[in-house]
Short mmCIF file of C-alpha atoms in Angstrom, two decimals:
data_model
loop_
_atom_site.label_atom_id
_atom_site.label_comp_id
_atom_site.label_asym_id
_atom_site.label_seq_id
_atom_site.Cartn_x
_atom_site.Cartn_y
_atom_site.Cartn_z
CA UNK I 1 49.01 48.34 -28.84
CA UNK I 2 49.95 46.80 -32.17
CA UNK I 3 48.15 48.56 -35.01
CA UNK I 4 46.60 46.75 -37.92
CA UNK I 5 44.07 47.55 -40.58
CA UNK I 6 40.61 46.02 -40.54
CA UNK I 7 38.12 46.10 -43.43
CA UNK I 8 34.47 45.47 -42.57
CA UNK I 9 32.29 44.20 -45.43
CA UNK I 10 28.56 44.07 -44.79
CA UNK I 11 25.48 45.34 -46.62
CA UNK I 12 23.64 46.03 -43.33
CA UNK I 13 24.78 49.65 -42.99
CA UNK I 14 23.47 50.36 -39.48
CA UNK I 15 25.10 47.19 -38.20
CA UNK I 16 28.48 47.67 -39.73
CA UNK I 17 28.78 51.41 -38.96
CA UNK I 18 28.04 50.82 -35.27
CA UNK I 19 30.47 47.90 -35.21
CA UNK I 20 33.20 49.95 -36.90
CA UNK I 21 32.77 52.72 -34.35
CA UNK I 22 33.08 50.22 -31.51
CA UNK I 23 36.24 48.74 -33.04
CA UNK I 24 37.72 52.23 -33.44
CA UNK I 25 37.02 52.86 -29.74
CA UNK I 26 39.09 49.73 -29.03
CA UNK I 27 42.01 51.03 -31.05
CA UNK I 28 41.43 49.12 -34.30
CA UNK I 29 41.80 51.04 -37.56
CA UNK I 30 38.54 50.05 -39.28
CA UNK I 31 37.10 50.90 -42.68
CA UNK I 32 33.65 49.95 -43.97
CA UNK I 33 32.29 48.90 -47.37
CA UNK I 34 28.86 47.55 -48.24
CA UNK I 35 29.38 45.16 -51.15
CA UNK I 36 31.81 42.74 -52.73
CA UNK I 37 33.06 44.99 -55.53
CA UNK I 38 33.95 47.78 -53.07
CA UNK I 39 35.62 45.21 -50.85
CA UNK I 40 37.94 44.04 -53.65
CA UNK I 41 38.87 47.65 -54.51
CA UNK I 42 39.75 48.20 -50.85
CA UNK I 43 41.80 45.02 -50.71
CA UNK I 44 43.95 46.61 -53.43
CA UNK I 45 43.95 50.26 -52.26
CA UNK I 46 43.75 50.02 -48.45
CA UNK I 47 45.57 46.68 -48.10
CA UNK I 48 43.80 45.49 -44.95
CA UNK I 49 45.51 43.00 -42.64
CA UNK I 50 42.19 41.46 -41.64
CA UNK I 51 38.80 41.48 -43.32
CA UNK I 52 35.55 40.87 -41.41
CA UNK I 53 33.22 39.60 -44.10
CA UNK I 54 29.49 38.95 -44.33
CA UNK I 55 28.43 36.02 -46.52
CA UNK I 56 25.05 36.93 -47.96
CA UNK I 57 25.17 40.23 -49.81
CA UNK I 58 23.42 41.44 -52.96
CA UNK I 59 25.62 40.96 -56.03
CA UNK I 60 28.89 39.20 -55.32
CA UNK I 61 28.50 36.99 -52.25
CA UNK I 62 30.98 36.68 -49.41
CA UNK I 63 32.46 33.36 -50.54
CA UNK I 64 33.32 34.85 -53.95
CA UNK I 65 34.83 37.92 -52.27
CA UNK I 66 36.89 35.60 -50.05
CA UNK I 67 38.13 33.58 -53.00
CA UNK I 68 39.13 36.66 -55.02
CA UNK I 69 40.61 38.55 -52.08
CA UNK I 70 42.86 35.60 -51.19
CA UNK I 71 44.01 35.41 -54.81
CA UNK I 72 44.77 39.15 -54.93
CA UNK I 73 46.41 39.32 -51.53
CA UNK I 74 47.13 35.90 -50.00
CA UNK I 75 48.32 37.37 -46.67
CA UNK I 76 44.96 39.02 -45.90
CA UNK I 77 43.20 37.15 -43.12
CA UNK I 78 39.45 36.79 -43.46
CA UNK I 79 37.01 36.30 -40.61
CA UNK I 80 33.44 35.47 -41.64
CA UNK I 81 30.65 37.12 -39.61
CA UNK I 82 27.24 35.99 -40.79
CA UNK I 83 23.66 35.53 -39.66
CA UNK I 84 22.87 33.25 -42.62
CA UNK I 85 25.60 30.70 -42.70
CA UNK I 86 25.07 26.96 -42.86
CA UNK I 87 27.53 24.27 -41.88
CA UNK I 88 28.22 23.77 -45.56
CA UNK I 89 29.04 27.49 -46.00
CA UNK I 90 31.43 27.25 -43.06
CA UNK I 91 33.22 24.26 -44.57
CA UNK I 92 33.58 26.03 -47.94
CA UNK I 93 34.77 29.26 -46.28
CA UNK I 94 37.43 27.43 -44.27
CA UNK I 95 38.53 25.52 -47.38
CA UNK I 96 38.92 28.84 -49.20
CA UNK I 97 41.18 30.03 -46.41
CA UNK I 98 38.91 31.84 -43.93
CA UNK I 99 40.66 32.21 -40.56
CA UNK I 100 37.50 31.85 -38.48
CA UNK I 101 33.74 31.80 -38.76
CA UNK I 102 31.48 33.74 -36.37
CA UNK I 103 27.70 33.82 -36.10
CA UNK I 104 25.81 37.12 -35.91
CA UNK I 105 25.22 38.65 -33.51
CA UNK I 106 28.59 38.06 -31.86
CA UNK I 107 29.96 39.70 -28.70
CA UNK I 108 32.32 42.60 -29.33
CA UNK I 109 34.91 40.94 -27.09
CA UNK I 110 34.85 37.78 -29.24
CA UNK I 111 35.06 39.81 -32.46
CA UNK I 112 38.05 41.82 -31.23
CA UNK I 113 39.82 38.73 -29.90
CA UNK I 114 39.28 36.89 -33.21
CA UNK I 115 40.53 39.84 -35.26
CA UNK I 116 43.65 40.04 -33.09
CA UNK I 117 44.25 36.30 -33.41
CA UNK I 118 43.76 36.55 -37.15
CA UNK I 119 46.31 39.36 -37.31
CA UNK I 120 48.81 37.33 -35.29
CA UNK I 121 48.15 34.48 -37.71
CA UNK I 122 48.90 36.73 -40.64
CA UNK I 123 52.29 37.53 -39.13
CA UNK I 124 53.10 33.94 -38.27
CA UNK N 1 4.93 10.61 -44.50
CA UNK N 2 3.36 11.35 -47.89
CA UNK N 3 5.67 13.07 -50.39
CA UNK N 4 3.23 16.02 -50.83
CA UNK N 5 3.19 16.62 -47.08
CA UNK N 6 6.99 16.37 -46.92
CA UNK N 7 7.29 18.95 -49.72
CA UNK N 8 4.83 21.29 -48.04
CA UNK N 9 6.69 21.05 -44.74
CA UNK N 10 10.01 21.62 -46.47
CA UNK N 11 8.59 24.75 -48.14
CA UNK N 12 7.20 26.03 -44.85
CA UNK N 13 10.53 25.32 -43.15
CA UNK N 14 12.57 27.03 -45.86
CA UNK N 15 10.55 30.26 -45.64
CA UNK N 16 10.57 30.23 -41.84
CA UNK N 17 14.34 29.58 -41.71
CA UNK N 18 14.89 32.49 -44.14
CA UNK N 19 12.98 34.81 -41.85
CA UNK N 20 14.94 33.68 -38.78
CA UNK N 21 18.13 34.79 -40.57
CA UNK N 22 16.62 38.20 -41.23
CA UNK N 23 15.51 38.48 -37.60
CA UNK N 24 19.08 37.66 -36.53
CA UNK N 25 20.33 40.51 -38.70
CA UNK N 26 17.90 42.87 -37.00
CA UNK N 27 18.99 41.62 -33.57
CA UNK N 28 22.61 42.18 -34.62
CA UNK N 29 21.82 45.83 -35.49
CA UNK N 30 20.09 46.34 -32.14
CA UNK N 31 22.95 44.63 -30.31
CA UNK N 32 25.68 46.75 -31.93
CA UNK N 33 23.68 49.98 -31.54
CA UNK N 34 22.99 49.36 -27.86
CA UNK N 35 26.59 48.15 -27.46
CA UNK N 36 27.80 51.48 -28.85
CA UNK N 37 25.52 53.30 -26.39
CA UNK N 38 27.04 51.16 -23.63
CA UNK N 39 30.56 52.13 -24.77
CA UNK N 40 29.60 55.81 -24.77
CA UNK N 41 28.03 55.53 -21.32
CA UNK N 42 31.23 53.90 -20.06
CA UNK N 43 33.22 56.88 -21.33
CA UNK N 44 31.06 59.25 -19.26
CA UNK N 45 30.81 57.20 -16.09
CA UNK N 46 33.16 59.54 -14.12
CA UNK N 47 31.13 62.60 -15.12
CA UNK N 48 27.61 61.21 -15.50
CA UNK N 49 24.87 63.27 -17.10
CA UNK N 50 21.34 63.46 -15.57
CA UNK N 51 19.60 60.05 -15.57
CA UNK N 52 22.87 58.28 -16.52
CA UNK N 53 22.03 55.28 -14.34
CA UNK N 54 18.53 54.90 -15.80
CA UNK N 55 19.99 54.96 -19.32
CA UNK N 56 22.59 52.46 -18.28
CA UNK N 57 20.00 50.12 -16.83
CA UNK N 58 17.83 50.29 -19.97
CA UNK N 59 20.83 49.50 -22.20
CA UNK N 60 21.52 46.44 -20.04
CA UNK N 61 17.87 45.36 -20.44
CA UNK N 62 18.20 45.73 -24.24
CA UNK N 63 21.34 43.56 -24.18
CA UNK N 64 19.59 40.84 -22.14
CA UNK N 65 16.52 40.86 -24.39
CA UNK N 66 18.66 40.66 -27.54
CA UNK N 67 20.34 37.58 -26.06
CA UNK N 68 16.92 36.10 -25.35
CA UNK N 69 15.81 36.88 -28.90
CA UNK N 70 18.94 35.28 -30.36
CA UNK N 71 18.37 32.08 -28.37
CA UNK N 72 14.73 31.84 -29.43
CA UNK N 73 15.56 32.60 -33.05
CA UNK N 74 18.32 29.97 -33.07
CA UNK N 75 15.84 27.39 -31.72
CA UNK N 76 13.23 28.37 -34.29
CA UNK N 77 15.84 28.17 -37.04
CA UNK N 78 16.80 24.60 -36.06
CA UNK N 79 13.15 23.64 -35.87
CA UNK N 80 12.49 25.17 -39.28
CA UNK N 81 15.29 23.03 -40.70
CA UNK N 82 13.69 19.82 -39.34
CA UNK N 83 11.86 19.01 -42.59
CA UNK N 84 14.96 19.54 -44.77
CA UNK N 85 15.41 15.76 -44.91
CA UNK N 86 12.25 13.60 -44.56
CA UNK N 87 14.41 10.95 -42.86
CA UNK N 88 17.59 11.80 -41.04
CA UNK N 89 19.85 10.75 -38.17
CA UNK N 90 18.56 12.46 -35.02
CA UNK N 91 20.57 12.99 -31.83
CA UNK N 92 17.94 12.33 -29.15
CA UNK N 93 19.72 14.44 -26.49
CA UNK N 94 19.65 17.44 -28.85
CA UNK N 95 16.04 16.70 -29.76
CA UNK N 96 14.96 16.55 -26.10
CA UNK N 97 16.71 19.85 -25.37
CA UNK N 98 15.17 21.43 -28.45
CA UNK N 99 11.67 20.21 -27.59
CA UNK N 100 11.89 21.44 -24.02
CA UNK N 101 12.94 24.93 -25.19
CA UNK N 102 10.25 25.05 -27.87
CA UNK N 103 7.48 23.71 -25.62
CA UNK N 104 8.15 25.39 -22.26
CA UNK N 105 5.87 28.31 -23.02
CA UNK N 106 2.90 25.97 -23.63
CA UNK N 107 3.59 24.05 -20.40
CA UNK N 108 4.10 27.28 -18.43
CA UNK N 109 0.56 28.36 -19.33
CA UNK N 110 -0.59 25.17 -17.54
CA UNK N 111 1.79 25.96 -14.65
CA UNK N 112 3.89 22.89 -15.43
CA UNK N 113 7.67 23.13 -15.84
CA UNK N 114 9.69 21.19 -18.42
CA UNK N 115 13.24 19.91 -18.11
CA UNK N 116 15.58 17.77 -20.17
CA UNK N 117 17.90 15.25 -18.54
CA UNK N 118 20.66 14.12 -20.83
CA UNK N 119 22.20 10.74 -21.35
CA UNK N 120 25.97 10.60 -20.82
CA UNK N 121 26.36 8.85 -24.13
CA UNK N 122 25.09 9.88 -27.54
CA UNK N 123 21.82 8.17 -28.49
CA UNK N 124 20.82 8.52 -32.13
CA UNK N 125 17.96 7.31 -34.24
CA UNK N 126 17.38 7.35 -38.00
CA UNK N 127 13.83 8.54 -38.38
CA UNK N 128 11.52 11.33 -39.52
CA UNK N 129 12.61 14.32 -37.41
CA UNK N 130 9.25 16.08 -37.90
CA UNK N 131 7.08 13.12 -36.94
CA UNK N 132 9.28 12.27 -33.97
CA UNK N 133 8.99 15.82 -32.61
CA UNK N 134 5.23 15.77 -33.22
CA UNK N 135 4.91 12.50 -31.30
CA UNK N 136 6.88 13.66 -28.25
CA UNK N 137 5.11 17.04 -28.24
CA UNK N 138 1.68 15.39 -28.49
CA UNK N 139 2.43 13.15 -25.51
CA UNK N 140 3.80 16.04 -23.44
CA UNK N 141 0.75 18.13 -24.33
CA UNK N 142 -1.51 15.29 -23.21
CA UNK N 143 0.45 15.26 -19.91
CA UNK N 144 0.52 18.98 -19.09
CA UNK N 145 -3.19 19.26 -19.89
CA UNK N 146 -3.93 16.73 -17.10
CA UNK N 147 -1.17 17.40 -14.58
CA UNK N 148 -1.79 19.54 -11.48
CA UNK N 149 -0.26 23.02 -11.34
CA UNK N 150 3.25 23.03 -9.91
CA UNK N 151 4.29 19.63 -11.29
CA UNK N 152 7.12 18.92 -13.67
CA UNK N 153 7.81 16.94 -16.85
CA UNK N 154 11.36 15.64 -17.33
CA UNK N 155 12.43 14.30 -20.72
CA UNK N 156 15.23 11.80 -20.31
CA UNK N 157 17.08 10.04 -23.12
CA UNK N 158 18.60 6.61 -22.56
CA UNK N 159 19.19 3.22 -24.08
CA UNK N 160 16.64 0.72 -22.83
CA UNK N 161 17.88 -2.80 -23.49
CA UNK N 162 19.94 -1.34 -26.35
CA UNK N 163 16.89 0.43 -27.84
CA UNK N 164 16.82 4.23 -28.10
CA UNK N 165 14.30 5.54 -25.57
CA UNK N 166 12.83 8.87 -24.49
CA UNK N 167 11.40 8.80 -20.99
CA UNK N 168 8.64 11.29 -20.22
CA UNK N 169 8.76 11.46 -16.43
CA UNK N 170 6.09 13.17 -14.39
CA UNK N 171 7.23 14.68 -11.08
CA UNK N 172 5.24 16.23 -8.24
CA UNK N 173 2.44 15.03 -5.94
CA UNK N 174 2.48 11.25 -6.48
CA UNK N 175 -1.21 10.65 -5.85
CA UNK N 176 -2.35 13.47 -8.11
CA UNK N 177 0.09 12.39 -10.82
CA UNK N 178 -1.11 8.78 -10.73
CA UNK N 179 -4.64 10.03 -11.48
CA UNK N 180 -3.32 12.40 -14.15
CA UNK N 181 -1.34 9.61 -15.80
CA UNK N 182 -4.49 7.52 -16.02
CA UNK N 183 -6.35 10.40 -17.74
CA UNK N 184 -3.45 11.07 -20.10
CA UNK N 185 -3.83 7.57 -21.57
CA UNK N 186 -7.28 8.41 -22.88
CA UNK N 187 -6.28 11.88 -24.17
CA UNK N 188 -6.07 12.92 -27.84
CA UNK N 189 -2.38 13.73 -27.37
CA UNK N 190 -1.60 10.21 -26.18
CA UNK N 191 -3.53 8.64 -29.08
CA UNK N 192 -1.80 10.90 -31.62
CA UNK N 193 1.60 10.09 -30.14
CA UNK N 194 0.86 6.37 -30.20
CA UNK N 195 -0.18 6.43 -33.86
CA UNK N 196 2.87 8.49 -34.89
CA UNK N 197 5.21 6.20 -32.98
CA UNK N 198 3.74 3.14 -34.66
CA UNK N 199 4.53 4.74 -38.03
CA UNK N 200 8.09 5.31 -36.82
CA UNK N 201 8.53 1.74 -35.60
CA UNK N 202 8.24 2.62 -31.93
CA UNK N 203 5.78 2.32 -29.08
CA UNK N 204 4.71 3.98 -25.85
CA UNK N 205 5.16 1.96 -22.68
CA UNK N 206 2.87 3.11 -19.88
CA UNK N 207 3.89 0.47 -17.34
CA UNK N 208 6.78 2.45 -15.89
CA UNK N 209 6.30 3.95 -12.46
CA UNK N 210 6.46 7.70 -13.02
CA UNK N 211 5.49 8.38 -16.62
CA UNK N 212 5.88 6.96 -20.10
CA UNK N 213 8.68 5.47 -22.17
CA UNK N 214 8.89 6.05 -25.90
CA UNK N 215 10.90 3.11 -27.15
CA UNK N 216 12.18 2.71 -30.70
CA UNK N 217 13.08 -0.52 -32.34
CA UNK N 218 13.71 -0.46 -36.05
CA UNK N 219 15.06 2.72 -37.55
CA UNK N 220 14.25 4.06 -40.99
CA UNK N 221 17.52 3.94 -42.93
#
């Protein structure tokens, strides 16, 4: 199985920890952070291939994280996973370079498939 | 609709929509937690611990109920966004589906089932989404209050001589339904629907064989 690094960014700790554990069980190297500032540090230090990013977080919101992460590391692929998103948010996210946009709660199979597609995209 | 009422509805909708997002977050936590339990149960399926099957069954029930919660919350979220724009373009197929989902609990208590039957083509109308939903709901409520147990209401969207139309069809025992239809026309729900439709530039036609037709002429651009 091709290995790649996934960074999960979500302020809902119980959600993101359980999700990270499930991704690990499916062979994906996953790290977790809970806010935008931590996410940007990890983009620099951990250099994820794919980022799974919530939109609405206290402090820096997901769209700002997306914009800055793409500037810092253009090859990082970003998949939005949100329970709050509007159609307008989706359009902005895609314009800023998001690979895909998923609604919470999503099926683990869909999340894994999207992360794998995003990683393939990053190598294209 | 008066501006004050529109503002009040928009406020009510905004708060409700905000809560539906929070509920979705909670459902997401439950879904991932039970999903993790499911993964762990899968790992132990060849060497199951006592009561493994009972655990497994309960985890499946949690998954099904989360799905049900997500569907309901999504419906409620769309409904809460109805007053965002006092006048908007409404897809009548989507509206019929939405109304059936939102109303089926009320009808079920009267032992009446609701269904939506979609038009092959898209039928849209520029109108007040809130008042239109109120009108259709009021008419359906008038119907299920009078219909015998075991009957059915089918919402069908179509173009009637080029005018957007929502048919409210009553299905079941024909004789009983003919009597019910007669009573519906003097019900509060029917009167409320008629007044709302007049405001929206539409009317209720009662001269169709198996129910009522809500026909719209002018649209509010």
